[in-house]
Short mmCIF file of C-alpha atoms in Angstrom, two decimals:
data_model
loop_
_atom_site.label_atom_id
_atom_site.label_comp_id
_atom_site.label_asym_id
_atom_site.label_seq_id
_atom_site.Cartn_x
_atom_site.Cartn_y
_atom_site.Cartn_z
CA MET A 1 18.18 17.08 -27.64
CA GLN A 2 15.42 14.97 -28.65
CA LYS A 3 13.27 14.37 -25.62
CA ILE A 4 11.49 10.97 -25.04
CA ARG A 5 8.30 10.95 -25.64
CA VAL A 6 6.05 9.37 -23.06
CA LEU A 7 2.07 9.09 -23.72
CA VAL A 8 1.01 8.56 -19.41
CA ALA A 9 -2.04 6.31 -19.26
CA ASN A 10 -2.35 4.04 -16.12
CA ARG A 11 -5.36 4.24 -13.68
CA PRO A 12 -6.27 5.47 -11.27
CA ARG A 13 -6.22 8.79 -11.48
CA LEU A 14 -4.19 9.40 -8.55
CA MET A 15 -0.80 6.75 -9.64
CA ARG A 16 -1.36 8.95 -12.47
CA ASP A 17 -0.53 12.17 -10.92
CA LEU A 18 1.74 10.17 -9.69
CA VAL A 19 3.70 8.72 -12.89
CA LEU A 20 3.37 12.80 -13.61
CA ALA A 21 4.84 14.60 -10.46
CA THR A 22 7.54 12.56 -11.32
CA ILE A 23 7.93 13.30 -15.42
CA SER A 24 6.79 16.01 -16.52
CA GLU A 25 9.53 18.07 -14.87
CA GLN A 26 12.31 15.96 -16.00
CA PRO A 27 14.10 17.94 -19.37
CA ASP A 28 14.18 15.20 -21.03
CA ILE A 29 11.00 13.80 -21.26
CA GLU A 30 8.13 15.08 -22.79
CA VAL A 31 4.89 13.97 -21.50
CA LEU A 32 2.79 13.96 -24.71
CA GLY A 33 -0.87 12.87 -22.84
CA GLU A 34 -3.12 12.17 -20.01
CA LEU A 35 -4.88 9.09 -20.87
CA GLU A 36 -7.76 7.74 -18.08
CA ASP A 37 -8.98 4.96 -20.45
CA ASP A 38 -7.38 1.93 -21.93
CA SER A 39 -10.13 2.33 -24.82
CA LYS A 40 -7.98 5.16 -26.81
CA ILE A 41 -4.83 4.45 -26.46
CA ILE A 42 -4.19 2.80 -29.70
CA GLU A 43 -5.36 5.48 -30.79
CA ALA A 44 -3.28 8.02 -29.22
CA VAL A 45 -0.06 6.00 -29.62
CA GLU A 46 -1.16 6.52 -33.45
CA GLU A 47 -1.51 10.18 -32.84
CA THR A 48 1.45 11.06 -31.30
CA GLN A 49 3.83 8.27 -31.70
CA PRO A 50 5.60 8.08 -28.70
CA ASP A 51 8.51 6.19 -27.59
CA PHE A 52 7.29 4.80 -23.49
CA VAL A 53 3.19 4.49 -23.16
CA ILE A 54 2.74 4.02 -19.31
CA ILE A 55 -0.48 1.92 -18.66
CA ALA A 56 -2.15 -0.20 -15.21
CA LEU A 57 -0.91 -2.96 -14.07
CA ASP A 58 -4.08 -4.64 -12.56
CA ARG A 59 -3.17 -8.17 -12.16
CA PRO A 60 -0.03 -8.65 -10.58
CA ASN A 61 1.95 -11.22 -12.95
CA GLU A 62 -0.66 -10.88 -16.25
CA ARG A 63 0.81 -9.12 -19.19
CA PRO A 64 -2.66 -6.65 -20.10
CA ALA A 65 -4.05 -7.04 -23.06
CA ILE A 66 -3.68 -4.27 -24.22
CA CYS A 67 0.15 -4.93 -24.65
CA ASP A 68 0.14 -7.46 -27.24
CA ASN A 69 -2.29 -5.65 -30.15
CA LEU A 70 0.08 -2.27 -28.64
CA LEU A 71 3.53 -3.93 -29.26
CA GLY A 72 2.15 -5.79 -32.48
CA HIS A 73 0.64 -2.81 -34.26
CA HIS A 74 3.64 0.04 -32.65
CA PRO A 75 6.57 -2.69 -32.39
CA ARG A 76 8.87 0.49 -31.86
CA VAL A 77 6.95 1.99 -28.73
CA LYS A 78 7.81 0.83 -25.09
CA VAL A 79 5.82 -0.58 -22.64
CA LEU A 80 5.76 0.74 -18.97
CA ALA A 81 2.39 -1.57 -16.32
CA LEU A 82 2.84 0.28 -12.87
CA ALA A 83 0.09 -1.23 -10.31
CA ALA A 84 -1.08 0.80 -7.83
CA GLY A 85 -0.48 -1.03 -5.25
CA GLN A 86 2.51 -3.03 -5.06
CA ASP A 87 6.29 -2.24 -4.81
CA ASN A 88 7.42 -5.24 -7.57
CA SER A 89 4.41 -5.57 -9.62
CA VAL A 90 5.99 -2.25 -12.61
CA PHE A 91 6.99 -3.95 -16.12
CA PHE A 92 8.63 -3.35 -19.02
CA TRP A 93 8.03 -4.61 -22.13
CA SER A 94 10.32 -4.80 -25.65
CA ASP A 95 8.58 -6.04 -28.40
CA ILE A 96 7.99 -9.19 -26.86
CA GLN A 97 11.06 -9.39 -23.84
CA SER A 98 9.25 -7.79 -20.90
CA THR A 99 11.28 -7.01 -17.24
CA PRO A 100 10.00 -6.06 -13.50
CA ILE A 101 11.43 -2.84 -11.85
CA GLU A 102 10.92 -1.27 -9.11
CA SER A 103 7.92 1.37 -8.88
CA SER A 104 10.22 3.96 -7.36
CA GLU A 105 10.92 7.76 -9.01
CA GLN A 106 14.52 6.79 -9.79
CA GLY A 107 12.93 2.91 -11.33
CA ILE A 108 10.74 4.61 -13.47
CA LEU A 109 13.12 7.35 -14.72
CA ASN A 110 15.75 4.65 -14.84
CA VAL A 111 13.24 3.20 -17.91
CA ILE A 112 12.56 5.70 -19.77
CA ARG A 113 15.63 7.06 -20.51
CA GLY A 114 16.83 3.33 -21.65
CA LYS A 115 18.90 2.48 -18.75
CA THR A 116 17.60 -0.80 -17.79
CA LYS A 117 16.51 -3.38 -20.35
CA PRO A 118 14.03 -5.90 -21.08
CA ARG A 119 16.33 -9.09 -19.82
CA PHE A 120 13.66 -11.79 -20.05
CA GLN A 121 11.03 -13.11 -22.61
CA HIS A 122 7.79 -13.94 -22.65
CA VAL A 123 7.76 -14.57 -18.42
CA MET A 124 4.10 -13.15 -18.27
CA MET B 1 16.48 26.95 17.59
CA SER B 2 12.65 27.36 17.57
CA HIS B 3 10.30 24.39 18.09
CA ASP B 4 8.37 22.17 14.58
CA SER B 5 5.20 23.68 15.19
CA ARG B 6 4.19 21.81 11.47
CA PRO B 7 2.02 19.11 11.41
CA THR B 8 3.27 15.90 11.34
CA VAL B 9 2.97 13.09 8.72
CA PHE B 10 3.33 10.09 8.23
CA LEU B 11 3.42 7.08 5.47
CA LEU B 12 2.55 3.89 5.58
CA ALA B 13 2.39 2.25 1.59
CA GLN B 14 3.58 -0.90 -0.13
CA ASN B 15 4.07 1.02 -3.92
CA ARG B 16 7.29 3.60 -3.11
CA LEU B 17 6.12 5.04 -6.22
CA LEU B 18 3.78 6.57 -3.95
CA ARG B 19 5.56 6.86 -0.48
CA GLU B 20 8.24 8.78 -2.15
CA VAL B 21 6.59 11.37 -4.42
CA LEU B 22 3.25 12.08 -1.76
CA SER B 23 6.63 13.12 0.84
CA ARG B 24 7.31 14.83 -1.85
CA ILE B 25 4.17 16.86 -2.72
CA LEU B 26 2.38 16.57 1.11
CA SER B 27 6.31 18.49 1.97
CA LYS B 28 6.04 21.09 -1.09
CA LYS B 29 4.01 23.82 0.72
CA ASN B 30 6.37 23.63 4.35
CA ASP B 31 2.93 23.52 6.22
CA LEU B 32 3.46 19.87 6.75
CA GLN B 33 5.99 17.43 7.73
CA VAL B 34 7.07 14.35 6.83
CA VAL B 35 8.17 12.39 9.19
CA GLY B 36 8.83 9.68 7.29
CA SER B 37 7.28 6.27 5.69
CA CYS B 38 7.47 2.83 5.14
CA ALA B 39 6.35 -0.94 3.73
CA LEU B 40 3.51 -2.67 6.31
CA SER B 41 6.47 -4.84 7.70
CA PRO B 42 7.34 -6.30 10.72
CA ASP B 43 8.93 -2.64 12.02
CA SER B 44 6.78 -1.12 11.02
CA PHE B 45 4.78 -0.94 14.60
CA ALA B 46 8.34 0.63 15.91
CA GLN B 47 8.51 2.60 12.63
CA ILE B 48 5.65 4.62 13.15
CA LEU B 49 6.17 4.02 17.24
CA SER B 50 9.38 6.10 16.78
CA ALA B 51 8.90 8.59 14.59
CA SER B 52 5.21 9.85 16.71
CA PRO B 53 3.03 11.65 13.85
CA GLU B 54 0.21 13.68 14.95
CA ILE B 55 -1.16 12.09 11.11
CA LEU B 56 -0.87 8.16 9.53
CA VAL B 57 -1.97 8.26 5.70
CA ILE B 58 -2.38 4.55 4.94
CA ASP B 59 -2.74 3.06 1.95
CA SER B 60 -5.85 0.08 1.10
CA PHE B 61 -2.53 -2.46 0.04
CA SER B 62 -1.29 -1.70 3.83
CA THR B 63 -4.43 -2.72 5.73
CA THR B 64 -5.98 -6.55 5.14
CA LEU B 65 -7.83 -7.56 7.91
CA ALA B 66 -4.42 -8.84 8.71
CA ASN B 67 -2.78 -5.39 10.28
CA THR B 68 -6.03 -4.15 11.46
CA GLU B 69 -4.27 -5.33 14.20
CA LEU B 70 -1.29 -2.93 13.29
CA ILE B 71 -3.78 -0.15 13.25
CA ARG B 72 -5.53 -1.07 16.33
CA GLU B 73 -1.98 -1.30 18.47
CA VAL B 74 -0.79 1.90 16.94
CA GLN B 75 -4.02 3.74 17.96
CA GLN B 76 -3.69 2.32 21.25
CA SER B 77 0.18 3.74 21.72
CA LEU B 78 -0.67 7.09 19.89
CA PRO B 79 -3.76 8.51 21.18
CA THR B 80 -3.96 11.26 19.28
CA ILE B 81 -2.91 10.45 15.87
CA LYS B 82 -5.77 10.48 13.20
CA LEU B 83 -5.64 8.17 10.54
CA VAL B 84 -6.60 9.20 6.65
CA MET B 85 -7.07 5.95 4.59
CA ILE B 86 -6.75 6.26 0.63
CA GLY B 87 -9.10 3.51 -0.68
CA MET B 88 -8.70 1.13 -3.61
CA GLU B 89 -12.21 2.05 -4.39
CA ARG B 90 -15.84 3.60 -3.74
CA ASP B 91 -16.85 0.85 -1.74
CA GLU B 92 -18.87 2.70 0.98
CA ARG B 93 -18.57 -0.84 3.63
CA GLN B 94 -15.00 -0.54 3.75
CA PHE B 95 -15.51 2.68 4.17
CA LEU B 96 -18.08 2.76 6.92
CA GLU B 97 -15.49 -0.07 8.96
CA THR B 98 -12.73 2.33 8.30
CA VAL B 99 -14.37 5.33 9.59
CA ARG B 100 -15.86 3.09 12.61
CA ARG B 101 -11.61 2.25 13.21
CA GLY B 102 -11.54 5.97 13.61
CA ALA B 103 -10.49 7.61 10.22
CA MET B 104 -11.25 11.27 9.91
CA GLY B 105 -10.25 10.75 6.09
CA TYR B 106 -10.95 8.39 3.35
CA ILE B 107 -9.37 8.67 -0.77
CA VAL B 108 -10.50 6.69 -2.90
CA LYS B 109 -6.95 6.44 -6.03
CA ASP B 110 -9.61 8.44 -8.35
CA ALA B 111 -8.62 10.95 -6.56
CA SER B 112 -6.31 13.47 -7.66
CA ALA B 113 -2.96 13.76 -5.66
CA LEU B 114 -3.75 17.46 -4.72
CA GLU B 115 -6.68 15.89 -3.28
CA VAL B 116 -4.74 13.21 -0.92
CA VAL B 117 -2.73 16.52 0.10
CA ALA B 118 -5.88 18.37 0.42
CA ALA B 119 -7.45 15.50 3.01
CA VAL B 120 -4.30 15.72 4.70
CA ARG B 121 -4.13 19.55 4.93
CA THR B 122 -7.91 19.73 6.90
CA VAL B 123 -6.94 16.57 8.72
CA ALA B 124 -4.14 17.97 9.61
CA GLY B 125 -6.52 21.38 10.71
CA GLY B 126 -8.82 18.98 13.01
CA GLY B 127 -11.87 18.72 10.24
CA ALA B 128 -12.37 14.85 8.77
CA ALA B 129 -12.38 14.62 4.56
CA CYS B 130 -13.39 12.44 1.78
CA SER B 131 -14.77 13.19 -1.40
CA ALA B 132 -18.57 14.53 -2.10
CA GLU B 133 -19.71 11.03 -3.27
CA LEU B 134 -18.97 9.46 0.03
CA THR B 135 -20.25 13.03 1.83
CA ALA B 136 -22.97 12.56 -0.03
CA PHE B 137 -22.92 8.60 1.67
CA LEU B 138 -22.25 9.47 5.21
CA PHE B 139 -25.69 11.91 4.87
CA ARG B 140 -27.66 9.04 3.04
CA PHE B 141 -26.25 7.57 6.35
CA ALA B 142 -26.83 9.32 9.11
CA ALA B 143 -30.40 9.76 7.63
CA GLY B 144 -31.48 6.93 8.01
CA GLN B 145 -30.06 5.73 11.70
CA ASN B 146 -32.77 7.52 12.98
CA GLN B 147 -35.71 4.79 10.34
CA LEU B 148 -34.26 2.08 12.01
CA PRO B 149 -35.29 -0.05 14.50
CA ASN B 150 -34.74 1.24 17.88
CA PHE B 151 -33.92 -2.18 19.43
CA HIS B 152 -34.63 -1.06 23.01
CA VAL B 153 -38.76 -0.12 21.75
CA ARG B 154 -38.53 -3.47 20.46
CA SER B 155 -37.50 -4.91 23.27
CA ARG B 156 -39.41 -3.22 25.64
CA LEU B 157 -42.66 -2.85 24.24
CA GLY B 158 -42.52 -5.28 21.22
CA LEU B 159 -43.07 -3.01 18.74
CA THR B 160 -41.69 -4.19 15.28
CA ILE B 161 -40.10 -1.79 12.82
CA ARG B 162 -43.27 -1.24 10.78
CA GLU B 163 -44.81 -0.84 14.12
CA GLN B 164 -41.89 1.87 15.06
CA GLN B 165 -41.99 3.57 12.03
CA LEU B 166 -45.81 4.47 12.00
CA VAL B 167 -44.82 5.66 15.78
CA GLY B 168 -42.91 8.12 13.91
CA PHE B 169 -44.91 9.53 11.81
CA ILE B 170 -48.53 9.51 14.15
CA SER B 171 -45.43 11.74 15.84
CA ARG B 172 -46.03 14.27 13.37
CA GLY B 173 -50.03 14.48 13.41
CA LEU B 174 -50.18 12.41 9.68
CA THR B 175 -53.88 11.13 9.46
CA ASN B 176 -54.09 6.82 8.78
CA LYS B 177 -54.63 8.13 5.28
CA GLU B 178 -51.95 10.12 4.62
CA ILE B 179 -49.24 7.76 6.62
CA ALA B 180 -51.58 4.90 3.38
CA ALA B 181 -49.73 7.37 0.87
CA GLU B 182 -45.91 7.28 2.21
CA LEU B 183 -45.54 4.01 2.67
CA GLN B 184 -47.36 3.25 0.04
CA LEU B 185 -50.22 0.92 2.31
CA ALA B 186 -53.08 0.47 1.58
CA GLU B 187 -55.87 2.57 4.49
CA HIS B 188 -57.06 -1.01 5.84
CA THR B 189 -53.93 -1.82 6.35
CA VAL B 190 -52.79 1.39 8.43
CA ARG B 191 -55.48 1.51 10.69
CA ASN B 192 -55.27 -2.68 11.81
CA HIS B 193 -51.46 -2.42 12.43
CA ILE B 194 -52.06 1.47 14.74
CA HIS B 195 -55.29 -0.81 16.21
CA ARG B 196 -52.52 -3.82 16.65
CA MET B 197 -49.88 -1.02 18.69
CA LEU B 198 -53.29 0.36 20.86
CA ARG B 199 -53.60 -3.28 22.14
CA LYS B 200 -50.27 -4.36 22.75
CA LEU B 201 -49.91 -1.32 24.77
CA GLY B 202 -52.53 -0.54 26.72
CA ALA B 203 -53.04 2.69 24.99
CA THR B 204 -56.21 4.57 24.80
CA HIS B 205 -55.24 6.75 21.52
CA ARG B 206 -52.76 6.99 18.53
CA LEU B 207 -50.30 10.11 20.69
CA ALA B 208 -50.27 8.10 23.89
CA LEU B 209 -49.33 5.62 21.11
CA VAL B 210 -45.81 8.50 20.25
CA ASP B 211 -45.89 9.18 24.74
CA ILE B 212 -45.02 5.38 25.75
CA CYS B 213 -42.70 5.42 23.04
CA ARG B 214 -40.39 8.39 23.40
CA MET B 215 -41.33 7.30 27.52
CA GLU B 216 -38.53 3.77 26.71
CA GLY B 217 -36.24 6.93 24.90
CA ALA B 218 -37.28 5.73 21.46
CA THR B 219 -35.79 9.92 19.58
CA VAL B 220 -40.00 10.10 17.71
#
């Protein structure tokens, strides 16, 4: 079975650790690597060809700049942006569509496993 | 069934992922017992109280000014509770404020999940925990405390901060020249300061300045 390939690049470290603790032991998910620097994301995506990239959502309701760059060059990649604070400020993009998801273990696993479909166009 | 003596932990955090995963990691080694977790809401206080944990881990998002009141209420109702804060950043002022509010642990979010767990264990064991950087800050802060003006001495003897600082040097037996070098002042400036102090305190020689300040309770 083809595993879902995920690159974990969200900040801060604690939140990244929590994501890794959630996904790294799942049999159907492969963690390609861990990045703490946004500036290296594009390069890492080109190198590892992930299905999913998890990035930080620094400001609630604001689409992270790296998102456009990523989706512009790699439309196949899906992006999950995770805030360090609130529950509901997690967004998931596929192409230009996005949808808010719950910041929980199940919420994140459902998105990665394709059980959550993007619903809105350009909400942010 | 024997009484469970494992330290009990409660998590107050807005982010569900944080509550879920931290609870799991904290419980992993079986030496800590997570007795509950919740986001901040009007029910938080009742939830914490009914769980009566020994340790309360608070994510900084749950601790805006509006709910320092909650922390105070919790401390009043559970006086032996130990607070561990997960701070968003290395803000030294926020850190000090948190220590003053009685926190025994302060972890920044740049820390790893394992560091958070280690901090909770340390606090559970009666210790205090923060990052090496904040520990260094705490040491510098504590060391600097003695150089801060002694307000009592100031109000009773009318000595300025600079003058109090000079008394400290005199007590260590430094000459005017040495004090001047230490403070990067001209030697005559030091001499003038000391003359003024002698006059102010009616002292006849410089070591008497030290004695007078000590009698007023200054730690020089």
